[in-house]
Amino acid sequence: MAKNIQSLERAAAMLRLLAGGERRLGLSDIASSLELAKGTAHGILRTLQAEGFVEQDPASGRYQLGAELLRLGNSYLDVHELRARALVWTDDLARSSGESVHLGVLHQRGVLVIHHVFRPDDSRQVLEVGAMQPLHSTALGKVLSAYDPVAHSEVIEIEREGFTPRTVTGLADFEAVLDHTRARGWAADVEETWEGVASVAAPIHDRRRMPVGAVAITGAVERVCNAGELRSELVAAVRDCARAVSRDLGAGRF
């Protein structure tokens, strides 16, 4: 079994100590509570402070938790709430469409799948929660790139790989795809990422009307498309699901 990294264990213990108190703690208090040498404790605190996880009061020199931890906590809660609010609606979407459903959020210049509902049949399927999808070619990624300014900035900076002959890689052409996505309110991926696979996605907004994720139906081209175009009833179903989740997140009507 691999050994734990001692410095990380000490940093985690320090953050728990600061989180458990109702007051700021001085260097001596922290070192004594964790049975550390002052020099060791100060080095860890300095690193945590540089990363924004710990703040030091200029007047007293005492330490408290920093704003970066709050930001990370809010990010986790946002994703957790999004998944919780979407559970019923995505189950209904998979059941009514007969296809698999994915819920995705922006993460590290890609789309992180945070929820996956299997296609409701007896076929062999692999759970894709935790998988990463590209921003520029998938329906989920295009929706996020179209509606989220951060995603848009990231997707124009990365190398847009051509996965199939249908993948749009040129910047001008890709921007036109995003314009089209915003105009109609949904995005398509017809064999742009995987041969034989098609997908349609729509954006999910929170109570601030900010894009927080996207929901998509994905399946074989012959089932999801009709004469090369995405089936209109599936597009409508995905959009209805996205609106329902958005309403549950407090976004109101779109």
Tab-separated table of C-alpha atoms in Angstrom:
chain	number	residue	atom	x	y	z
A	1	MET	CA	0.000	0.000	0.000
A	2	ALA	CA	1.364	3.432	-0.935
A	3	LYS	CA	2.313	5.695	1.955
A	4	ASN	CA	0.453	8.918	2.592
A	5	ILE	CA	2.304	12.188	1.990
A	6	GLN	CA	3.077	13.587	5.424
A	7	SER	CA	3.065	17.262	4.414
A	8	LEU	CA	-0.411	16.907	2.893
A	9	GLU	CA	-1.688	15.126	5.995
A	10	ARG	CA	-0.353	17.969	8.147
A	11	ALA	CA	-1.907	20.609	5.876
A	12	ALA	CA	-5.270	18.820	6.017
A	13	ALA	CA	-5.057	18.599	9.818
A	14	MET	CA	-4.263	22.322	9.945
A	15	LEU	CA	-7.300	23.202	7.840
A	16	ARG	CA	-9.537	21.034	10.035
A	17	LEU	CA	-8.141	22.741	13.124
A	18	LEU	CA	-8.858	26.198	11.729
A	19	ALA	CA	-12.325	25.092	10.613
A	20	GLY	CA	-13.191	23.773	14.061
A	21	GLY	CA	-12.481	26.919	16.047
A	22	GLU	CA	-14.559	30.031	16.600
A	23	ARG	CA	-11.529	32.322	16.644
A	24	ARG	CA	-8.327	32.944	14.771
A	25	LEU	CA	-5.364	30.872	15.884
A	26	GLY	CA	-1.769	31.958	16.316
A	27	LEU	CA	1.274	30.067	15.097
A	28	SER	CA	2.072	28.765	18.587
A	29	ASP	CA	-1.508	27.519	19.087
A	30	ILE	CA	-1.467	25.680	15.761
A	31	ALA	CA	1.970	24.158	16.258
A	32	SER	CA	1.127	23.035	19.794
A	33	SER	CA	-2.250	21.544	18.867
A	34	LEU	CA	-0.752	19.526	16.004
A	35	GLU	CA	2.494	18.702	17.839
A	36	LEU	CA	4.607	20.351	15.155
A	37	ALA	CA	7.741	22.433	15.342
A	38	LYS	CA	6.995	26.116	14.826
A	39	GLY	CA	9.187	26.207	11.726
A	40	THR	CA	7.316	23.288	10.166
A	41	ALA	CA	3.925	24.775	11.004
A	42	HIS	CA	4.927	28.160	9.643
A	43	GLY	CA	6.103	26.634	6.369
A	44	ILE	CA	2.793	24.849	5.836
A	45	LEU	CA	0.806	27.950	6.766
A	46	ARG	CA	2.841	30.060	4.361
A	47	THR	CA	2.104	27.641	1.522
A	48	LEU	CA	-1.608	27.485	2.348
A	49	GLN	CA	-1.706	31.270	2.537
A	50	ALA	CA	-0.044	31.602	-0.882
A	51	GLU	CA	-2.741	29.333	-2.346
A	52	GLY	CA	-5.552	31.303	-0.691
A	53	PHE	CA	-6.609	28.478	1.651
A	54	VAL	CA	-5.495	30.399	4.762
A	55	GLU	CA	-5.519	34.101	5.596
A	56	GLN	CA	-3.465	35.946	8.204
A	57	ASP	CA	-4.869	38.883	10.153
A	58	PRO	CA	-2.412	41.784	9.643
A	59	ALA	CA	-3.019	43.224	13.125
A	60	SER	CA	-2.789	40.100	15.301
A	61	GLY	CA	-0.802	37.798	13.027
A	62	ARG	CA	-3.329	35.044	13.680
A	63	TYR	CA	-4.631	32.674	11.005
A	64	GLN	CA	-8.071	31.749	9.704
A	65	LEU	CA	-9.517	29.885	6.718
A	66	GLY	CA	-9.196	31.710	3.386
A	67	ALA	CA	-11.614	32.613	0.615
A	68	GLU	CA	-10.308	29.963	-1.795
A	69	LEU	CA	-11.770	27.223	0.405
A	70	LEU	CA	-15.148	28.943	0.248
A	71	ARG	CA	-14.926	29.094	-3.544
A	72	LEU	CA	-14.081	25.405	-3.789
A	73	GLY	CA	-16.858	24.544	-1.347
A	74	ASN	CA	-19.399	26.528	-3.336
A	75	SER	CA	-18.241	24.814	-6.527
A	76	TYR	CA	-18.790	21.399	-4.951
A	77	LEU	CA	-22.191	22.403	-3.626
A	78	ASP	CA	-23.216	23.780	-7.040
A	79	VAL	CA	-22.334	20.505	-8.761
A	80	HIS	CA	-23.952	18.447	-5.990
A	81	GLU	CA	-27.140	20.515	-6.180
A	82	LEU	CA	-27.209	20.341	-9.973
A	83	ARG	CA	-26.994	16.553	-9.925
A	84	ALA	CA	-29.570	16.259	-7.135
A	85	ARG	CA	-32.036	18.516	-8.934
A	86	ALA	CA	-31.562	16.690	-12.226
A	87	LEU	CA	-32.031	13.108	-11.010
A	88	VAL	CA	-35.773	12.798	-11.589
A	89	TRP	CA	-35.789	14.770	-14.841
A	90	THR	CA	-32.887	12.846	-16.404
A	91	ASP	CA	-34.463	9.529	-15.436
A	92	ASP	CA	-37.680	10.623	-17.136
A	93	LEU	CA	-35.744	11.770	-20.209
A	94	ALA	CA	-33.963	8.421	-20.578
A	95	ARG	CA	-37.240	6.546	-20.139
A	96	SER	CA	-39.167	8.662	-22.660
A	97	SER	CA	-36.395	8.837	-25.266
A	98	GLY	CA	-35.093	5.300	-24.927
A	99	GLU	CA	-31.527	6.646	-24.993
A	100	SER	CA	-28.760	7.327	-22.491
A	101	VAL	CA	-28.622	10.732	-20.814
A	102	HIS	CA	-25.546	12.622	-19.646
A	103	LEU	CA	-25.226	15.640	-17.364
A	104	GLY	CA	-22.003	17.619	-17.809
A	105	VAL	CA	-20.174	20.618	-16.356
A	106	LEU	CA	-17.109	22.598	-17.374
A	107	HIS	CA	-13.905	21.199	-15.877
A	108	GLN	CA	-10.244	21.606	-16.869
A	109	ARG	CA	-10.893	22.707	-20.462
A	110	GLY	CA	-13.338	19.890	-21.043
A	111	VAL	CA	-16.724	18.524	-20.021
A	112	LEU	CA	-16.897	16.429	-16.870
A	113	VAL	CA	-19.769	13.930	-16.851
A	114	ILE	CA	-21.322	14.161	-13.368
A	115	HIS	CA	-24.392	11.985	-13.989
A	116	HIS	CA	-25.204	9.236	-16.480
A	117	VAL	CA	-28.536	7.469	-16.893
A	118	PHE	CA	-28.285	4.221	-18.863
A	119	ARG	CA	-30.345	3.571	-21.958
A	120	PRO	CA	-33.414	1.695	-20.633
A	121	ASP	CA	-32.816	-1.633	-22.338
A	122	ASP	CA	-30.866	-4.780	-21.577
A	123	SER	CA	-27.768	-3.861	-23.580
A	124	ARG	CA	-24.300	-3.861	-22.016
A	125	GLN	CA	-23.327	-0.299	-21.015
A	126	VAL	CA	-20.430	1.345	-19.182
A	127	LEU	CA	-20.995	3.998	-16.529
A	128	GLU	CA	-19.364	7.235	-17.710
A	129	VAL	CA	-19.592	9.355	-14.543
A	130	GLY	CA	-16.201	11.025	-14.122
A	131	ALA	CA	-15.343	10.772	-17.815
A	132	MET	CA	-14.106	13.837	-19.677
A	133	GLN	CA	-15.487	14.911	-23.060
A	134	PRO	CA	-14.044	17.532	-25.438
A	135	LEU	CA	-15.543	21.011	-25.535
A	136	HIS	CA	-15.412	21.594	-29.285
A	137	SER	CA	-16.985	18.455	-30.733
A	138	THR	CA	-19.557	17.103	-28.271
A	139	ALA	CA	-23.056	18.491	-27.888
A	140	LEU	CA	-22.462	19.056	-24.175
A	141	GLY	CA	-19.237	20.912	-24.903
A	142	LYS	CA	-20.726	23.110	-27.597
A	143	VAL	CA	-23.579	24.159	-25.310
A	144	LEU	CA	-21.165	25.114	-22.539
A	145	SER	CA	-18.894	26.922	-25.011
A	146	ALA	CA	-21.855	28.848	-26.408
A	147	TYR	CA	-23.325	29.980	-23.090
A	148	ASP	CA	-20.441	30.036	-20.592
A	149	PRO	CA	-17.861	32.815	-21.198
A	150	VAL	CA	-15.169	30.842	-19.358
A	151	ALA	CA	-15.769	27.762	-21.494
A	152	HIS	CA	-15.745	29.926	-24.615
A	153	SER	CA	-12.390	31.461	-23.693
A	154	GLU	CA	-10.918	28.029	-23.051
A	155	VAL	CA	-12.216	26.338	-26.186
A	156	ILE	CA	-10.795	28.984	-28.516
A	157	GLU	CA	-7.378	28.639	-26.882
A	158	ILE	CA	-7.066	24.859	-27.123
A	159	GLU	CA	-6.122	22.796	-30.136
A	160	ARG	CA	-9.414	21.584	-31.592
A	161	GLU	CA	-8.650	18.035	-32.652
A	162	GLY	CA	-10.403	16.478	-35.608
A	163	PHE	CA	-11.823	13.210	-34.270
A	164	THR	CA	-13.797	12.404	-37.437
A	165	PRO	CA	-14.105	14.019	-40.884
A	166	ARG	CA	-17.159	15.891	-39.570
A	167	THR	CA	-15.429	17.583	-36.604
A	168	VAL	CA	-15.385	21.387	-36.895
A	169	THR	CA	-11.889	22.606	-36.005
A	170	GLY	CA	-11.428	25.997	-37.705
A	171	LEU	CA	-12.013	28.955	-35.406
A	172	ALA	CA	-14.324	30.923	-37.728
A	173	ASP	CA	-16.416	27.861	-38.513
A	174	PHE	CA	-16.553	26.882	-34.847
A	175	GLU	CA	-17.697	30.366	-33.811
A	176	ALA	CA	-20.465	30.068	-36.410
A	177	VAL	CA	-21.527	26.787	-34.796
A	178	LEU	CA	-21.715	28.512	-31.420
A	179	ASP	CA	-23.757	31.374	-32.888
A	180	HIS	CA	-26.163	28.815	-34.320
A	181	THR	CA	-26.314	27.025	-30.965
A	182	ARG	CA	-27.255	30.229	-29.136
A	183	ALA	CA	-29.832	31.131	-31.788
A	184	ARG	CA	-31.729	27.843	-31.507
A	185	GLY	CA	-30.975	27.020	-27.868
A	186	TRP	CA	-29.405	23.588	-28.333
A	187	ALA	CA	-26.340	21.895	-29.804
A	188	ALA	CA	-25.807	18.825	-31.948
A	189	ASP	CA	-23.034	16.280	-32.404
A	190	VAL	CA	-23.681	13.970	-35.331
A	191	GLU	CA	-20.610	11.760	-35.687
A	192	GLU	CA	-18.275	14.659	-34.851
A	193	THR	CA	-16.714	12.921	-31.857
A	194	TRP	CA	-17.452	9.212	-32.385
A	195	GLU	CA	-18.385	7.461	-35.629
A	196	GLY	CA	-21.946	6.176	-35.541
A	197	VAL	CA	-22.923	8.219	-32.458
A	198	ALA	CA	-25.150	11.300	-32.311
A	199	SER	CA	-26.100	13.598	-29.448
A	200	VAL	CA	-28.225	16.641	-28.687
A	201	ALA	CA	-27.734	18.912	-25.649
A	202	ALA	CA	-29.307	21.967	-24.026
A	203	PRO	CA	-28.033	24.367	-21.341
A	204	ILE	CA	-29.002	24.419	-17.663
A	205	HIS	CA	-29.070	27.762	-15.803
A	206	ASP	CA	-29.088	28.553	-12.086
A	207	ARG	CA	-31.010	31.147	-10.066
A	208	ARG	CA	-28.609	33.842	-11.315
A	209	ARG	CA	-29.422	32.768	-14.865
A	210	MET	CA	-25.823	31.659	-15.254
A	211	PRO	CA	-25.031	28.478	-17.223
A	212	VAL	CA	-24.028	25.764	-14.754
A	213	GLY	CA	-24.144	22.680	-16.933
A	214	ALA	CA	-25.806	20.893	-19.811
A	215	VAL	CA	-27.907	17.796	-20.380
A	216	ALA	CA	-27.722	15.551	-23.440
A	217	ILE	CA	-29.246	12.510	-25.089
A	218	THR	CA	-26.695	10.246	-26.778
A	219	GLY	CA	-27.274	7.224	-28.963
A	220	ALA	CA	-26.693	5.489	-32.269
A	221	VAL	CA	-27.172	7.706	-35.324
A	222	GLU	CA	-29.840	5.445	-36.782
A	223	ARG	CA	-31.965	5.865	-33.658
A	224	VAL	CA	-31.297	9.512	-32.768
A	225	CYS	CA	-31.395	10.878	-36.301
A	226	ASN	CA	-33.859	10.754	-39.172
A	227	ALA	CA	-32.527	11.349	-42.687
A	228	GLY	CA	-29.305	12.767	-41.230
A	229	GLU	CA	-31.049	15.238	-38.915
A	230	LEU	CA	-31.658	14.909	-35.192
A	231	ARG	CA	-35.213	13.826	-34.464
A	232	SER	CA	-37.245	16.872	-33.506
A	233	GLU	CA	-39.049	15.101	-30.661
A	234	LEU	CA	-35.694	14.280	-29.026
A	235	VAL	CA	-34.528	17.883	-29.357
A	236	ALA	CA	-37.750	19.053	-27.724
A	237	ALA	CA	-37.411	16.484	-24.929
A	238	VAL	CA	-33.842	17.541	-24.098
A	239	ARG	CA	-34.800	21.211	-24.053
A	240	ASP	CA	-37.782	20.493	-21.813
A	241	CYS	CA	-35.530	18.567	-19.410
A	242	ALA	CA	-32.987	21.416	-19.299
A	243	ARG	CA	-35.732	23.951	-18.609
A	244	ALA	CA	-37.190	21.789	-15.838
A	245	VAL	CA	-33.835	21.426	-14.079
A	246	SER	CA	-33.181	25.163	-14.509
A	247	ARG	CA	-36.538	25.947	-12.908
A	248	ASP	CA	-35.701	23.651	-9.995
A	249	LEU	CA	-32.450	25.579	-9.563
A	250	GLY	CA	-34.431	28.817	-9.346
A	251	ALA	CA	-33.854	30.126	-12.855
A	252	GLY	CA	-37.525	30.736	-13.595
A	253	ARG	CA	-38.896	30.433	-17.120
A	254	PHE	CA	-36.680	30.605	-20.203
